[in-house]
Coordinates of C-alpha atoms and ligand atoms in Angstrom, one line a residue:
M1 CA -8.4 39.5 21.1
L2 CA -8.3 36.4 18.9
S3 CA -6.3 36.8 15.7
R4 CA -8.0 35.9 12.4
P5 CA -6.7 32.8 10.7
A6 CA -4.4 33.5 7.7
P7 CA -6.3 33.3 4.4
L8 CA -6.3 29.9 2.7
A9 CA -3.8 29.6 -0.1
I10 CA -6.5 28.5 -2.5
L11 CA -8.2 31.9 -1.8
G12 CA -5.0 33.8 -2.5
G13 CA -3.1 33.5 0.9
A14 CA 0.4 32.2 1.3
P15 CA 0.7 28.4 1.6
R16 CA 0.8 27.2 5.2
F17 CA 3.9 25.0 4.5
S18 CA 7.1 26.3 2.9
Q19 CA 7.7 23.0 1.3
N20 CA 5.6 20.0 0.2
V21 CA 4.4 17.6 2.9
Y22 CA 4.0 14.2 1.2
V23 CA 2.2 11.0 1.9
G24 CA 5.0 8.5 1.6
T25 CA 8.1 10.5 2.7
P26 CA 10.6 7.7 3.5
N27 CA 11.6 6.7 7.1
I28 CA 15.4 6.6 7.1
G29 CA 16.4 5.0 10.4
D30 CA 20.0 5.2 11.7
R31 CA 22.1 6.7 8.9
A32 CA 25.4 5.6 10.5
A33 CA 24.2 2.0 10.6
L34 CA 23.0 2.3 7.0
T35 CA 26.3 3.7 5.6
G36 CA 28.2 1.2 7.8
R37 CA 26.3 -1.7 6.1
I38 CA 26.8 -0.2 2.7
D39 CA 30.6 0.3 3.4
D40 CA 30.8 -3.4 4.5
A41 CA 29.2 -4.5 1.3
L42 CA 31.6 -2.4 -0.8
N43 CA 34.5 -3.7 1.1
R44 CA 33.3 -7.3 0.6
R45 CA 32.7 -6.5 -3.1
W46 CA 29.6 -8.6 -2.9
L47 CA 26.8 -6.4 -4.1
T48 CA 23.9 -8.7 -5.1
N49 CA 23.0 -12.3 -5.9
N50 CA 22.0 -13.6 -2.5
G51 CA 24.6 -11.6 -0.5
P52 CA 24.9 -11.8 3.3
L53 CA 22.8 -8.7 3.9
V54 CA 19.9 -10.2 1.8
Q55 CA 20.2 -13.4 3.7
E56 CA 20.1 -11.6 7.0
F57 CA 17.1 -9.5 5.8
E58 CA 15.3 -12.7 4.9
R59 CA 16.1 -14.3 8.3
R60 CA 14.8 -11.2 10.1
L61 CA 11.5 -11.3 8.1
G62 CA 11.1 -14.9 9.1
E63 CA 11.6 -14.0 12.8
I64 CA 9.1 -11.2 12.6
T65 CA 6.4 -13.1 10.7
G66 CA 7.0 -16.6 11.9
V67 CA 6.9 -17.8 8.3
E68 CA 9.6 -20.3 7.3
H69 CA 10.2 -19.3 3.7
C70 CA 10.9 -15.6 3.0
I71 CA 12.3 -14.7 -0.4
A72 CA 13.6 -11.1 -0.8
V73 CA 12.8 -9.7 -4.3
C74 CA 13.6 -6.4 -6.1
N75 CA 10.1 -5.0 -5.7
A76 CA 6.6 -6.3 -4.8
T77 CA 5.2 -6.1 -8.4
T78 CA 7.9 -8.4 -9.7
G79 CA 7.4 -10.5 -6.6
L80 CA 3.7 -10.9 -7.4
E81 CA 4.4 -11.8 -11.0
I82 CA 7.0 -14.4 -9.9
A83 CA 4.6 -15.8 -7.3
L84 CA 1.6 -16.0 -9.7
R85 CA 3.8 -17.8 -12.3
G86 CA 5.1 -20.1 -9.6
L87 CA 1.6 -21.3 -8.8
D88 CA 1.0 -22.3 -12.4
L89 CA -2.2 -20.4 -12.8
T90 CA -4.5 -20.3 -15.8
G91 CA -7.6 -18.4 -16.9
E92 CA -9.1 -16.0 -14.4
V93 CA -7.9 -14.5 -11.1
I94 CA -10.4 -12.7 -8.8
V95 CA -8.9 -9.3 -7.7
P96 CA -10.2 -6.1 -6.1
S97 CA -10.3 -3.0 -8.3
F98 CA -9.9 -0.9 -5.2
T99 CA -6.1 -1.3 -5.0
F100 CA -2.8 0.0 -6.4
I101 CA -2.6 -0.8 -10.1
A102 CA 0.3 -3.2 -9.6
T103 CA -2.0 -5.8 -8.1
V104 CA -4.0 -6.1 -11.3
H105 CA -1.2 -5.4 -13.7
S106 CA 0.8 -8.4 -12.2
V107 CA -2.1 -10.7 -13.2
S108 CA -2.5 -9.2 -16.7
W109 CA 1.3 -9.2 -17.3
L110 CA 1.2 -13.0 -17.1
G111 CA -1.6 -13.2 -19.6
L112 CA -4.1 -14.1 -17.0
T113 CA -7.5 -12.4 -16.8
P114 CA -8.2 -10.2 -13.8
V115 CA -11.9 -10.4 -12.7
F116 CA -12.8 -7.4 -10.6
C117 CA -14.6 -8.0 -7.4
D118 CA -16.3 -5.3 -5.2
V119 CA -15.0 -4.5 -1.7
D120 CA -16.7 -4.2 1.6
P121 CA -17.5 -0.5 2.4
V122 CA -16.3 -0.9 6.0
T123 CA -13.2 -3.0 5.6
H124 CA -12.3 -1.6 2.2
N125 CA -11.2 -5.2 1.4
L126 CA -12.6 -7.9 -0.9
D127 CA -16.0 -8.9 0.1
P128 CA -15.9 -12.8 0.5
A129 CA -19.6 -13.2 -0.5
Q130 CA -19.0 -11.4 -3.8
V131 CA -15.8 -13.3 -4.4
E132 CA -17.7 -16.6 -4.2
K133 CA -20.3 -15.3 -6.8
L134 CA -17.5 -14.6 -9.3
I135 CA -16.0 -18.1 -9.3
T136 CA -16.3 -19.8 -12.7
P137 CA -14.8 -23.0 -14.2
R138 CA -12.0 -20.6 -15.5
T139 CA -11.1 -19.3 -12.1
S140 CA -7.7 -20.5 -10.9
A141 CA -7.0 -18.1 -8.0
I142 CA -8.1 -15.4 -5.7
M143 CA -5.8 -12.5 -5.0
G144 CA -6.7 -10.5 -1.9
V145 CA -5.1 -7.2 -0.8
H146 CA -4.7 -6.3 2.9
L147 CA -5.5 -2.6 2.2
W148 CA -4.0 -0.2 4.7
G149 CA -2.5 -3.3 6.5
R150 CA -5.9 -4.5 7.6
G151 CA -6.4 -8.2 7.1
C152 CA -8.4 -9.0 3.9
A153 CA -10.8 -11.6 5.4
P154 CA -8.0 -14.1 5.2
T155 CA -9.7 -17.0 7.0
E156 CA -13.0 -16.6 5.1
L157 CA -11.0 -16.5 1.8
E158 CA -8.9 -19.5 2.8
A159 CA -12.2 -21.4 3.3
I160 CA -13.6 -20.3 0.0
A161 CA -10.3 -21.2 -1.9
K162 CA -10.3 -24.6 -0.2
K163 CA -13.9 -25.3 -1.0
H164 CA -13.4 -24.5 -4.7
G165 CA -9.9 -25.9 -5.2
L166 CA -8.4 -22.4 -5.9
K167 CA -5.0 -20.9 -5.1
L168 CA -5.1 -18.0 -2.7
I169 CA -2.5 -15.2 -2.9
F170 CA -2.3 -12.0 -0.8
D171 CA -0.9 -8.8 -2.0
A172 CA 0.4 -7.8 1.4
A173 CA 2.2 -4.7 0.1
H174 CA 0.7 -2.6 3.0
A175 CA 0.7 -5.1 5.7
F176 CA 4.2 -5.9 6.9
G177 CA 4.3 -6.1 10.7
C178 CA 0.5 -6.5 10.9
S179 CA -1.6 -9.4 12.3
H180 CA -5.1 -10.6 11.8
D181 CA -6.9 -12.3 14.7
G182 CA -3.6 -12.8 16.3
R183 CA -1.9 -14.5 13.3
M184 CA 0.8 -12.6 11.5
I185 CA 0.1 -11.5 7.9
G186 CA 2.6 -13.3 5.7
S187 CA 1.3 -16.6 6.9
F188 CA -2.1 -16.8 5.0
G189 CA -3.1 -18.4 1.8
D190 CA -0.6 -20.1 -0.5
L191 CA 1.7 -17.2 -0.4
E192 CA 1.9 -13.5 0.4
V193 CA 3.9 -10.6 -1.0
F194 CA 5.2 -7.6 0.9
S195 CA 6.4 -4.3 -0.5
F196 CA 9.4 -2.5 0.9
H197 CA 9.2 0.4 -1.6
A198 CA 10.7 3.7 -0.3
T199 CA 7.2 5.0 0.6
K200 CA 6.4 2.0 2.8
F201 CA 7.0 2.2 6.6
V202 CA 9.8 -0.4 6.4
N203 CA 11.7 0.2 3.2
C204 CA 14.5 -1.2 1.0
L205 CA 14.5 1.8 -1.4
E206 CA 12.9 -0.7 -3.8
G207 CA 12.2 -4.1 -2.6
G208 CA 9.7 -6.8 -1.6
A209 CA 9.4 -10.3 -0.3
I210 CA 7.5 -13.5 -1.1
L211 CA 6.5 -15.5 2.0
C212 CA 5.2 -19.1 1.9
R213 CA 4.9 -22.1 4.1
D214 CA 5.5 -24.8 1.4
A215 CA 9.1 -25.9 0.9
A216 CA 8.7 -27.1 -2.6
L217 CA 7.0 -23.9 -3.7
A218 CA 9.7 -21.8 -2.0
D219 CA 12.4 -23.8 -3.8
R220 CA 10.7 -23.1 -7.2
L221 CA 10.3 -19.4 -6.4
R222 CA 13.8 -19.1 -5.2
K223 CA 15.1 -20.5 -8.5
S224 CA 12.9 -18.4 -10.6
I225 CA 14.1 -15.1 -9.1
N226 CA 17.6 -16.0 -10.4
F227 CA 16.9 -17.1 -14.0
G228 CA 16.3 -20.7 -12.9
F229 CA 20.0 -21.3 -12.0
T230 CA 21.0 -23.9 -9.5
G231 CA 24.8 -23.6 -10.2
Y232 CA 27.2 -21.6 -12.4
D233 CA 26.3 -23.4 -15.6
K234 CA 23.1 -25.1 -14.7
V235 CA 19.6 -23.8 -15.4
V236 CA 16.7 -26.1 -14.4
S237 CA 13.7 -24.0 -15.1
L238 CA 12.3 -20.8 -16.6
G239 CA 13.3 -17.8 -14.5
I240 CA 13.8 -14.1 -14.4
N241 CA 15.9 -11.6 -12.5
G242 CA 13.9 -10.7 -9.4
K243 CA 16.8 -10.5 -6.9
M244 CA 17.2 -8.0 -4.2
N245 CA 20.6 -6.2 -4.1
E246 CA 22.8 -5.6 -1.0
F247 CA 22.2 -1.8 -0.8
S248 CA 18.5 -2.5 -0.7
A249 CA 19.0 -5.1 2.1
A250 CA 21.2 -2.6 4.0
M251 CA 18.3 -0.1 3.9
G252 CA 15.8 -2.9 4.8
L253 CA 17.9 -4.0 7.8
T254 CA 18.3 -0.5 9.0
S255 CA 14.6 0.1 8.6
L256 CA 13.8 -3.1 10.6
D257 CA 16.1 -1.9 13.4
A258 CA 13.9 1.2 13.6
M259 CA 10.6 -0.6 13.0
D260 CA 9.2 -0.5 16.5
K261 CA 10.0 3.3 16.8
I262 CA 8.4 3.9 13.4
V263 CA 5.2 2.0 14.3
A264 CA 5.1 4.0 17.6
T265 CA 5.4 7.3 15.8
N266 CA 2.8 6.3 13.2
R267 CA 0.4 5.3 15.9
A268 CA 0.9 8.5 17.9
N269 CA 0.5 10.5 14.7
W270 CA -2.7 8.7 13.8
H271 CA -4.1 9.5 17.3
L272 CA -3.1 13.2 16.9
Y273 CA -5.0 13.3 13.6
R274 CA -8.0 11.6 15.3
D275 CA -8.0 14.1 18.1
G276 CA -7.4 17.0 15.8
L277 CA -10.3 16.1 13.5
A278 CA -12.6 14.9 16.3
G279 CA -16.1 16.2 16.1
L280 CA -15.7 17.6 12.6
P281 CA -18.9 16.6 10.9
G282 CA -18.5 14.5 7.7
V283 CA -14.8 13.6 8.3
A284 CA -14.3 10.1 9.8
M285 CA -11.0 8.4 10.3
T286 CA -10.8 4.7 9.1
P287 CA -10.0 2.9 12.4
Y288 CA -7.3 0.3 13.1
S289 CA -7.7 -2.7 15.5
E290 CA -6.2 -1.9 18.9
T291 CA -5.9 -5.7 19.6
D292 CA -4.1 -6.9 16.4
R293 CA -0.6 -5.6 15.5
Q294 CA -0.8 -2.8 13.0
N295 CA 1.8 -0.6 11.3
W296 CA -0.5 2.5 11.4
H297 CA 1.2 3.7 8.2
Y298 CA -1.8 5.0 6.3
V299 CA -3.9 7.7 7.8
V300 CA -7.2 7.3 5.9
C301 CA -10.2 9.6 6.2
E302 CA -13.6 9.3 4.7
I303 CA -15.2 12.5 3.5
D304 CA -19.0 12.6 3.4
E305 CA -19.7 15.4 1.0
E306 CA -23.4 15.4 2.0
I307 CA -22.3 16.6 5.4
T308 CA -19.1 18.6 4.7
G309 CA -20.7 20.4 1.7
L310 CA -17.3 20.0 0.0
S311 CA -16.2 17.1 -2.1
R312 CA -13.1 15.1 -1.3
D313 CA -11.5 16.3 -4.5
D314 CA -12.1 20.0 -3.7
L315 CA -10.8 19.5 -0.2
L316 CA -7.7 17.9 -1.7
A317 CA -7.2 20.7 -4.1
A318 CA -7.3 23.2 -1.2
L319 CA -4.8 21.1 0.8
W320 CA -2.4 20.9 -2.2
A321 CA -2.5 24.7 -2.5
E322 CA -1.2 24.7 1.1
R323 CA 1.5 22.2 0.0
V324 CA -0.1 19.3 1.9
I325 CA 0.1 16.7 -0.8
A326 CA -2.6 14.4 0.6
R327 CA -3.7 11.6 -1.7
R328 CA -6.8 9.9 -3.0
Y329 CA -5.7 6.3 -3.1
F330 CA -7.1 4.4 -5.0
F331 CA -9.0 6.7 -7.3
P332 CA -10.6 6.0 -9.7
G333 CA -10.2 2.2 -9.2
C334 CA -8.2 0.0 -11.4
H335 CA -11.2 -0.9 -13.6
A336 CA -11.4 2.7 -14.6
M337 CA -7.7 2.8 -15.8
E338 CA -6.2 1.4 -19.0
P339 CA -6.2 -1.2 -20.3
Y340 CA -9.1 -2.4 -18.1
R341 CA -11.3 0.6 -18.8
S342 CA -11.4 -0.1 -22.6
L343 CA -11.8 -3.8 -22.1
D344 CA -15.0 -3.5 -20.2
P345 CA -16.3 0.1 -20.0
D346 CA -19.4 -1.0 -18.0
I347 CA -17.7 -3.0 -15.3
G348 CA -18.0 0.0 -12.9
K349 CA -21.7 -0.8 -12.5
A350 CA -20.8 -4.1 -10.8
L351 CA -18.4 -2.3 -8.4
P352 CA -20.5 0.3 -6.6
E353 CA -18.6 0.3 -3.3
T354 CA -15.3 0.6 -5.1
G355 CA -16.7 3.7 -6.9
K356 CA -18.0 5.2 -3.7
L357 CA -14.8 4.7 -1.7
S358 CA -12.6 6.0 -4.5
R359 CA -14.6 9.2 -4.4
K360 CA -14.6 9.5 -0.5
L361 CA -11.3 8.5 0.9
L362 CA -8.2 10.6 1.4
Q363 CA -4.8 9.8 3.0
L364 CA -2.8 12.2 5.1
P365 CA 0.9 12.4 5.7
N366 CA 2.4 10.1 8.3
G367 CA 5.8 8.7 9.4
T368 CA 8.9 10.1 11.1
A369 CA 9.2 13.0 8.7
I370 CA 6.1 14.8 10.0
D371 CA 6.0 16.3 13.5
S372 CA 3.0 17.0 15.8
A373 CA 3.0 20.8 14.9
A374 CA 2.6 19.9 11.2
I375 CA -0.2 17.5 12.1
H376 CA -2.0 20.2 14.1
Q377 CA -1.6 22.5 11.1
C378 CA -3.1 19.8 8.7
C379 CA -6.1 19.3 11.0
D380 CA -6.6 23.1 11.3
L381 CA -6.4 23.5 7.6
I382 CA -9.0 20.8 7.0
R383 CA -11.3 22.5 9.5
Q384 CA -10.8 25.9 7.8
I385 CA -11.2 24.6 4.3
I386 CA -14.5 23.0 5.2
A387 CA -15.7 26.0 7.1
Q388 CA -15.0 28.1 4.0
R389 CA -16.4 25.6 1.5
D390 CA -18.6 28.1 -0.4
A391 CA -15.6 30.4 -1.1
V392 CA -13.4 27.4 -2.0
K393 CA -16.0 26.0 -4.4
A394 CA -16.5 29.4 -6.0
R395 CA -12.7 29.8 -6.5
L396 CA -12.4 26.3 -8.0
A397 CA -15.3 27.0 -10.4
E398 CA -13.6 30.2 -11.5
H399 CA -10.2 28.5 -11.8
P400 CA -10.7 24.9 -12.9
E401 CA -7.0 24.5 -13.4
L402 CA -6.6 24.4 -9.6
A403 CA -9.0 21.5 -9.3
L404 CA -8.0 17.8 -9.4
A405 CA -8.8 15.8 -12.5
R406 CA -12.1 14.0 -12.2
Ligands
T4K501 N1 0.3 -3.6 -4.3 C1 -0.1 -2.6 -3.5 C2 -1.5 -2.7 -2.8 C3 0.6 -1.4 -3.5 O1 0.1 -0.3 -2.8 C4 1.8 -1.4 -4.1 C5 2.6 -0.1 -4.1 C6 2.3 -2.5 -4.8 C7 1.5 -3.6 -4.9 C8 3.6 -2.5 -5.6 O2 4.7 -2.4 -4.7 P1 6.1 -2.1 -5.3 O3 6.3 -2.8 -6.6 O4 6.2 -0.6 -5.5 O5 7.1 -2.6 -4.3 C9 3.3 4.9 -4.2 C10 4.4 3.8 -4.2 O6 5.3 4.1 -5.3 C11 3.9 2.4 -4.4 O7 5.0 1.6 -4.1 C12 2.8 2.2 -3.4 N2 2.2 0.9 -3.6 C13 1.7 3.2 -3.6 C14 0.6 3.0 -2.7 O8 2.3 4.5 -3.3 P2 2.6 6.7 -5.9 O9 2.0 6.5 -7.2 O10 1.7 7.3 -4.9 O11 3.8 7.6 -6.0 P3 5.3 7.8 -5.6 O12 6.0 6.5 -5.6 O13 5.8 8.8 -6.5 O14 5.4 8.3 -4.1 C15 4.4 9.1 -3.4 C16 5.1 10.3 -2.7 O15 6.1 10.0 -1.8 C17 5.7 11.3 -3.7 O16 4.8 12.2 -4.2 C18 6.8 11.9 -2.9 C19 7.1 10.9 -1.8 N3 8.4 10.3 -1.9 C20 8.5 9.3 -2.8 C21 9.7 8.7 -3.0 C22 9.9 7.5 -3.9 C23 9.5 10.8 -1.3 O17 9.3 11.8 -0.5 N4 10.7 10.2 -1.4 C24 10.9 9.2 -2.3 O18 12.0 8.6 -2.3 O19 2.9 5.2 -5.4

């Protein structure tokens, strides 16, 4: 006789997991190698300011991406700000709203005006045709984001930038280790910026890197991450402190050693989710190219409420009750957050695809911290929650405190 599945936690059962299962649990790599590197740094008493581990990390980034100039920084957000400043931009920068808030804040932080552009519903990335329509005499740059590590139409955007005499920057926070049409991400546009935050598949605790192919630009950027110093007593330009420290580089190098294994795990997990959710009406996995290099870090699902009969947010609330802390990146879109929301309350009307995606997508846990049994449980839970949608909706209507903020 088949046993009945345990009641869902949102309906009063016990949570399926005994502790939270997160999107973004860090991959650690070889602890002994990590602590060995940290010990070496302590023994050297050289802890930051272009130390040997940072230099090695930069070299390794160059080998992986094939890009000549790789500048390690303390995080990607600061990297974006330093990069934008280094390009001497003015006026407006075209950006997606469907991204992490750091993309847009980096533009505003410099006193530039972010101009929101809608995304393509299939790629989730900037739609080049819409980008071109937003170019004005005030536009100085386009900033694309390779969301989920999938190339943001880089060749089309390079052509548009060239035609209009604009700078082109990529927020490549998600895209380390990925390629587009055979060319490594990191090598497109005027420059690209990776994130190595703890939640990224290769991590430096906090960290990032700016990559570019122009030696003069690289030289300028390198000075500006260190206050504009060129020697002990000599400052030649405006600068800030954007340096990566040695512990971060130790973590980054250890992470790079494990990179191939992490990618293989991510990829295998992604396929387990795909198989576990196969044939479930209204739930579609966002695919990755099997021909280009991918890091398979984000497991993205599109929930079609018309078919599932349950909204993405109600599904998420039920998963959270089970201690599966799935996410709704990037709800509600940057344009709907402050300060942008108050600056132009109607801008959402020009961003219909951003609005739709921000209500449909969810991301599931991936990485080396989750095993196949947990992935099977997550898939099983999604099936059960959708099968019991009427009870779930009734429960959330009775207990709005269990629902996610809209
Ligand atoms: N551009 C884009 C497109 C980005 O996605 C990001 C960052 C940036 C720029 C800026 O890069 P950085 O300046 O950060 O280098 C997380 C990350 O914090 C953020 O780096 C990332 N994007 C974004 C997509 O995800 P949140 O708001 O989801 O929350 P957070 O950092 O609290 O982490 C999520 C979950 O991960 C936690 O709930 C628990 C788990 N976690 C987190 C940390 C830090 C752990 O288990 N252990 C940990 O040590 O932003």
